[in-house]
GROMACS .gro file of N, CA, C and O in nm:
model
  328
    1MET      N    1  -1.957   1.769  -1.183
    1MET     CA    2  -1.885   1.793  -1.020
    1MET      C    3  -1.868   1.861  -1.009
    1MET      O    4  -1.835   1.870  -0.873
    2SER      N    5  -1.926   1.976  -1.051
    2SER     CA    6  -1.932   2.129  -1.019
    2SER      C    7  -2.022   2.133  -0.860
    2SER      O    8  -1.977   2.197  -0.792
    3ALA      N    9  -2.103   2.049  -0.895
    3ALA     CA   10  -2.226   2.051  -0.827
    3ALA      C   11  -2.188   1.982  -0.619
    3ALA      O   12  -2.274   2.013  -0.564
    4ASN      N   13  -2.053   1.882  -0.643
    4ASN     CA   14  -1.989   1.852  -0.614
    4ASN      C   15  -1.871   1.975  -0.451
    4ASN      O   16  -1.848   1.919  -0.328
    5ALA      N   17  -1.857   2.005  -0.515
    5ALA     CA   18  -1.804   2.174  -0.451
    5ALA      C   19  -1.632   2.122  -0.398
    5ALA      O   20  -1.591   2.110  -0.339
    6HIS      N   21  -1.602   2.033  -0.573
    6HIS     CA   22  -1.525   1.986  -0.510
    6HIS      C   23  -1.352   2.061  -0.518
    6HIS      O   24  -1.302   2.156  -0.650
    7GLY      N   25  -1.293   2.054  -0.380
    7GLY     CA   26  -1.186   2.143  -0.433
    7GLY      C   27  -1.197   2.355  -0.395
    7GLY      O   28  -1.065   2.380  -0.342
    8HIS      N   29  -1.341   2.296  -0.308
    8HIS     CA   30  -1.344   2.490  -0.336
    8HIS      C   31  -1.294   2.460  -0.167
    8HIS      O   32  -1.438   2.538  -0.128
    9THR      N   33  -1.254   2.464  -0.113
    9THR     CA   34  -1.200   2.538   0.005
    9THR      C   35  -1.034   2.624   0.051
    9THR      O   36  -0.969   2.618  -0.060
   10VAL      N   37  -1.102   2.699   0.123
   10VAL     CA   38  -0.900   2.707   0.178
   10VAL      C   39  -0.873   2.613   0.210
   10VAL      O   40  -0.760   2.648   0.174
   11ALA      N   41  -0.849   2.540   0.241
   11ALA     CA   42  -0.746   2.403   0.253
   11ALA      C   43  -0.701   2.395   0.091
   11ALA      O   44  -0.545   2.364   0.087
   12ALA      N   45  -0.833   2.355   0.083
   12ALA     CA   46  -0.743   2.305  -0.088
   12ALA      C   47  -0.668   2.482  -0.133
   12ALA      O   48  -0.555   2.400  -0.230
   13TRP      N   49  -0.749   2.557  -0.200
   13TRP     CA   50  -0.677   2.674  -0.269
   13TRP      C   51  -0.516   2.724  -0.148
   13TRP      O   52  -0.447   2.732  -0.238
   14THR      N   53  -0.520   2.694  -0.023
   14THR     CA   54  -0.330   2.699  -0.004
   14THR      C   55  -0.274   2.626  -0.033
   14THR      O   56  -0.223   2.645  -0.065
   15GLY      N   57  -0.348   2.475  -0.039
   15GLY     CA   58  -0.214   2.321  -0.054
   15GLY      C   59  -0.140   2.386  -0.229
   15GLY      O   60  -0.070   2.357  -0.243
   16VAL      N   61  -0.266   2.419  -0.244
   16VAL     CA   62  -0.261   2.455  -0.500
   16VAL      C   63  -0.138   2.574  -0.472
   16VAL      O   64  -0.070   2.522  -0.584
   17THR      N   65  -0.143   2.646  -0.451
   17THR     CA   66  -0.079   2.796  -0.393
   17THR      C   67   0.057   2.786  -0.319
   17THR      O   68   0.142   2.727  -0.416
   18VAL      N   69   0.004   2.727  -0.189
   18VAL     CA   70   0.228   2.647  -0.189
   18VAL      C   71   0.283   2.520  -0.266
   18VAL      O   72   0.384   2.620  -0.286
   19SER      N   73   0.222   2.493  -0.351
   19SER     CA   74   0.268   2.345  -0.470
   19SER      C   75   0.319   2.425  -0.553
   19SER      O   76   0.396   2.441  -0.630
   20PHE      N   77   0.212   2.557  -0.647
   20PHE     CA   78   0.247   2.682  -0.750
   20PHE      C   79   0.364   2.727  -0.716
   20PHE      O   80   0.489   2.722  -0.852
   21VAL      N   81   0.423   2.770  -0.614
   21VAL     CA   82   0.476   2.898  -0.613
   21VAL      C   83   0.668   2.779  -0.623
   21VAL      O   84   0.723   2.844  -0.682
   22GLY      N   85   0.591   2.637  -0.534
   22GLY     CA   86   0.715   2.542  -0.506
   22GLY      C   87   0.772   2.493  -0.662
   22GLY      O   88   0.893   2.519  -0.670
   23PHE      N   89   0.701   2.453  -0.763
   23PHE     CA   90   0.702   2.485  -0.907
   23PHE      C   91   0.786   2.533  -0.926
   23PHE      O   92   0.813   2.457  -1.045
   24MET      N   93   0.690   2.664  -0.899
   24MET     CA   94   0.775   2.796  -1.004
   24MET      C   95   0.955   2.829  -0.948
   24MET      O   96   0.989   2.875  -1.037
   25LEU      N   97   0.902   2.787  -0.847
   25LEU     CA   98   1.027   2.822  -0.786
   25LEU      C   99   1.077   2.708  -0.872
   25LEU      O  100   1.292   2.697  -0.918
   26ALA      N  101   1.094   2.651  -0.908
   26ALA     CA  102   1.185   2.478  -0.908
   26ALA      C  103   1.207   2.566  -1.068
   26ALA      O  104   1.375   2.483  -1.078
   27ALA      N  105   1.092   2.535  -1.147
   27ALA     CA  106   1.163   2.575  -1.281
   27ALA      C  107   1.255   2.710  -1.286
   27ALA      O  108   1.313   2.678  -1.381
   28VAL      N  109   1.182   2.781  -1.244
   28VAL     CA  110   1.235   2.949  -1.268
   28VAL      C  111   1.465   2.879  -1.234
   28VAL      O  112   1.507   2.880  -1.291
   29ALA      N  113   1.491   2.833  -1.129
   29ALA     CA  114   1.592   2.704  -1.120
   29ALA      C  115   1.657   2.673  -1.207
   29ALA      O  116   1.741   2.613  -1.151
   30MET      N  117   1.570   2.554  -1.200
   30MET     CA  118   1.615   2.513  -1.367
   30MET      C  119   1.709   2.514  -1.439
   30MET      O  120   1.788   2.496  -1.546
   31VAL      N  121   1.600   2.666  -1.498
   31VAL     CA  122   1.673   2.698  -1.610
   31VAL      C  123   1.764   2.799  -1.584
   31VAL      O  124   1.869   2.758  -1.686
   32TYR      N  125   1.763   2.830  -1.502
   32TYR     CA  126   1.917   2.919  -1.445
   32TYR      C  127   2.029   2.819  -1.355
   32TYR      O  128   2.153   2.911  -1.305
   33SER      N  129   1.960   2.690  -1.365
   33SER     CA  130   2.106   2.546  -1.349
   33SER      C  131   2.157   2.556  -1.232
   33SER      O  132   2.285   2.632  -1.187
   34VAL      N  133   2.003   2.653  -1.134
   34VAL     CA  134   2.064   2.648  -0.971
   34VAL      C  135   2.045   2.575  -0.892
   34VAL      O  136   1.914   2.518  -0.824
   35PRO      N  137   2.108   2.389  -0.874
   35PRO     CA  138   2.032   2.279  -0.830
   35PRO      C  139   2.037   2.297  -0.679
   35PRO      O  140   1.914   2.282  -0.655
   36VAL      N  141   2.028   2.371  -0.582
   36VAL     CA  142   1.980   2.384  -0.485
   36VAL      C  143   1.850   2.466  -0.427
   36VAL      O  144   1.744   2.408  -0.406
   37LEU      N  145   1.857   2.506  -0.524
   37LEU     CA  146   1.705   2.600  -0.540
   37LEU      C  147   1.583   2.524  -0.626
   37LEU      O  148   1.479   2.521  -0.558
   38VAL      N  149   1.671   2.475  -0.698
   38VAL     CA  150   1.536   2.302  -0.790
   38VAL      C  151   1.473   2.208  -0.663
   38VAL      O  152   1.333   2.186  -0.688
   39ILE      N  153   1.618   2.210  -0.565
   39ILE     CA  154   1.597   2.082  -0.454
   39ILE      C  155   1.469   2.195  -0.396
   39ILE      O  156   1.350   2.150  -0.332
   40ILE      N  157   1.486   2.303  -0.313
   40ILE     CA  158   1.438   2.370  -0.229
   40ILE      C  159   1.314   2.398  -0.313
   40ILE      O  160   1.221   2.393  -0.203
   41GLY      N  161   1.250   2.396  -0.436
   41GLY     CA  162   1.117   2.439  -0.465
   41GLY      C  163   1.032   2.317  -0.459
   41GLY      O  164   0.938   2.287  -0.469
   42LEU      N  165   1.111   2.172  -0.508
   42LEU     CA  166   1.066   2.078  -0.517
   42LEU      C  167   1.024   1.995  -0.349
   42LEU      O  168   0.860   2.047  -0.335
   43VAL      N  169   1.101   2.073  -0.260
   43VAL     CA  170   1.025   2.063  -0.166
   43VAL      C  171   0.896   2.079  -0.080
   43VAL      O  172   0.843   2.101  -0.055
   44VAL      N  173   0.920   2.239  -0.082
   44VAL     CA  174   0.863   2.351  -0.143
   44VAL      C  175   0.655   2.320  -0.160
   44VAL      O  176   0.569   2.316  -0.092
   45ALA      N  177   0.682   2.278  -0.275
   45ALA     CA  178   0.611   2.221  -0.370
   45ALA      C  179   0.541   2.055  -0.336
   45ALA      O  180   0.404   2.046  -0.278
   46ALA      N  181   0.598   1.988  -0.232
   46ALA     CA  182   0.568   1.838  -0.170
   46ALA      C  183   0.498   1.906  -0.020
   46ALA      O  184   0.418   1.848   0.026
   47ALA      N  185   0.523   2.004   0.007
   47ALA     CA  186   0.473   2.078   0.172
   47ALA      C  187   0.338   2.113   0.176
   47ALA      O  188   0.302   2.126   0.275
   48GLY      N  189   0.313   2.205  -0.020
   48GLY     CA  190   0.167   2.215  -0.019
   48GLY      C  191   0.057   2.105  -0.030
   48GLY      O  192  -0.008   2.117   0.080
   49ALA      N  193   0.079   2.023  -0.007
   49ALA     CA  194  -0.005   1.922   0.054
   49ALA      C  195   0.059   1.830   0.156
   49ALA      O  196  -0.150   1.833   0.185
   50VAL      N  197   0.150   1.882   0.228
   50VAL     CA  198   0.082   1.819   0.371
   50VAL      C  199   0.031   1.933   0.440
   50VAL      O  200  -0.129   1.942   0.529
   51VAL      N  201   0.063   2.113   0.382
   51VAL     CA  202  -0.004   2.251   0.469
   51VAL      C  203  -0.151   2.282   0.457
   51VAL      O  204  -0.267   2.214   0.479
   52GLY      N  205  -0.213   2.166   0.301
   52GLY     CA  206  -0.312   2.146   0.243
   52GLY      C  207  -0.405   2.011   0.314
   52GLY      O  208  -0.487   2.064   0.400
   53LYS      N  209  -0.309   1.919   0.400
   53LYS     CA  210  -0.416   1.787   0.462
   53LYS      C  211  -0.429   1.843   0.602
   53LYS      O  212  -0.559   1.783   0.659
   54LEU      N  213  -0.292   1.944   0.691
   54LEU     CA  214  -0.307   1.976   0.849
   54LEU      C  215  -0.448   2.108   0.790
   54LEU      O  216  -0.500   2.088   0.889
   55MET      N  217  -0.446   2.191   0.698
   55MET     CA  218  -0.557   2.271   0.751
   55MET      C  219  -0.724   2.193   0.747
   55MET      O  220  -0.792   2.235   0.777
   56SER      N  221  -0.718   2.149   0.647
   56SER     CA  222  -0.759   2.033   0.566
   56SER      C  223  -0.870   1.956   0.749
   56SER      O  224  -0.971   2.016   0.788
   57ALA      N  225  -0.762   1.907   0.733
   57ALA     CA  226  -0.768   1.826   0.961
   57ALA      C  227  -0.774   1.976   1.032
   57ALA      O  228  -0.893   1.919   1.181
   58ALA      N  229  -0.763   2.090   1.030
   58ALA     CA  230  -0.810   2.141   1.100
   58ALA      C  231  -0.928   2.265   1.106
   58ALA      O  232  -0.964   2.319   1.183
   59GLY      N  233  -1.027   2.240   0.972
   59GLY     CA  234  -1.159   2.246   0.967
   59GLY      C  235  -1.186   2.356   0.909
   59GLY      O  236  -1.246   2.364   0.895
   60PHE      N  237  -1.090   2.358   0.791
   60PHE     CA  238  -1.101   2.444   0.676
   60PHE      C  239  -1.102   2.373   0.579
   60PHE      O  240  -1.057   2.418   0.420
   61GLY      N  241  -1.119   2.248   0.557
   61GLY     CA  242  -1.153   2.112   0.425
   61GLY      C  243  -1.337   2.129   0.411
   61GLY      O  244  -1.398   2.208   0.478
   62LYS      N  245  -1.338   2.039   0.324
   62LYS     CA  246  -1.443   2.055   0.294
   62LYS      C  247  -1.540   1.935   0.444
   62LYS      O  248  -1.473   1.866   0.502
   63LYS      N  249  -1.646   2.044   0.454
   63LYS     CA  250  -1.686   2.000   0.546
   63LYS      C  251  -1.802   1.826   0.506
   63LYS      O  252  -1.880   1.830   0.367
   64PRO      N  253  -1.812   1.753   0.607
   64PRO     CA  254  -1.837   1.576   0.580
   64PRO      C  255  -2.059   1.597   0.543
   64PRO      O  256  -2.174   1.737   0.573
   65SER      N  257  -2.109   1.547   0.423
   65SER     CA  258  -2.281   1.604   0.336
   65SER      C  259  -2.322   1.515   0.501
   65SER      O  260  -2.297   1.292   0.543
   66ASP      N  261  -2.466   1.603   0.445
   66ASP     CA  262  -2.535   1.530   0.503
   66ASP      C  263  -2.596   1.411   0.448
   66ASP      O  264  -2.701   1.274   0.538
   67HIS      N  265  -2.542   1.423   0.325
   67HIS     CA  266  -2.643   1.303   0.228
   67HIS      C  267  -2.573   1.143   0.244
   67HIS      O  268  -2.550   1.076   0.081
   68ALA      N  269  -2.402   1.106   0.309
   68ALA     CA  270  -2.378   1.098   0.281
   68ALA      C  271  -2.378   0.913   0.288
   68ALA      O  272  -2.499   0.901   0.340
   69LEU      N  273  -2.366   0.852   0.203
   69LEU     CA  274  -2.392   0.687   0.215
   69LEU      C  275  -2.320   0.652   0.328
   69LEU      O  276  -2.238   0.664   0.402
   70PRO      N  277  -2.350   0.500   0.390
   70PRO     CA  278  -2.316   0.445   0.497
   70PRO      C  279  -2.188   0.433   0.472
   70PRO      O  280  -2.225   0.319   0.376
   71THR      N  281  -2.109   0.425   0.520
   71THR     CA  282  -2.015   0.353   0.532
   71THR      C  283  -1.997   0.192   0.555
   71THR      O  284  -2.109   0.071   0.610
   72ALA      N  285  -1.944   0.074   0.540
   72ALA     CA  286  -1.927  -0.057   0.552
   72ALA      C  287  -1.938  -0.111   0.685
   72ALA      O  288  -1.992  -0.240   0.721
   73LYS      N  289  -1.810   0.011   0.762
   73LYS     CA  290  -1.855  -0.049   0.967
   73LYS      C  291  -2.023   0.015   0.967
   73LYS      O  292  -2.032  -0.075   1.052
   74ASP      N  293  -2.064   0.057   0.934
   74ASP     CA  294  -2.156   0.158   0.933
   74ASP      C  295  -2.323   0.030   0.905
   74ASP      O  296  -2.418  -0.008   0.979
   75THR      N  297  -2.276  -0.043   0.832
   75THR     CA  298  -2.393  -0.154   0.771
   75THR      C  299  -2.307  -0.299   0.818
   75THR      O  300  -2.446  -0.337   0.820
   76VAL      N  301  -2.268  -0.322   0.891
   76VAL     CA  302  -2.170  -0.480   0.920
   76VAL      C  303  -2.300  -0.479   1.067
   76VAL      O  304  -2.263  -0.392   1.130
   77SER      N  305  -2.313  -0.588   1.067
   77SER     CA  306  -2.445  -0.659   1.191
   77SER      C  307  -2.352  -0.622   1.302
   77SER      O  308  -2.231  -0.739   1.277
   78THR      N  309  -2.293  -0.598   1.485
   78THR     CA  310  -2.202  -0.690   1.550
   78THR      C  311  -2.261  -0.762   1.635
   78THR      O  312  -2.176  -0.821   1.657
   79SER      N  313  -2.354  -0.812   1.640
   79SER     CA  314  -2.444  -0.932   1.681
   79SER      C  315  -2.381  -1.099   1.645
   79SER      O  316  -2.372  -1.069   1.447
   80VAL      N  317  -2.387  -1.128   1.669
   80VAL     CA  318  -2.254  -1.259   1.621
   80VAL      C  319  -2.405  -1.400   1.664
   80VAL      O  320  -2.406  -1.452   1.826
   81SER      N  321  -2.455  -1.450   1.623
   81SER     CA  322  -2.567  -1.544   1.674
   81SER      C  323  -2.478  -1.720   1.670
   81SER      O  324  -2.391  -1.745   1.580
   82ALA      N  325  -2.495  -1.756   1.864
   82ALA     CA  326  -2.394  -1.886   1.833
   82ALA      C  327  -2.496  -1.986   1.823
   82ALA      O  328  -2.676  -2.046   1.793
   0.00000   0.00000   0.00000
């Protein structure tokens, strides 16, 4: 799987880092019994997925491969015989 460079992009690392910080904040807040910070930490953790997706859409994600298989849309013929 490492040959595909799965997840080795700026977008993936940023998304994971933001999520990690959010989960750590929520965990520490849970130990110290601060419910508001638990919720904030979980929101930050969920925001990590959004940040990663936005960065990927902005061009910081995995580039399309030249060796990709054709999609179903590419293989379906658009001509209809009557």
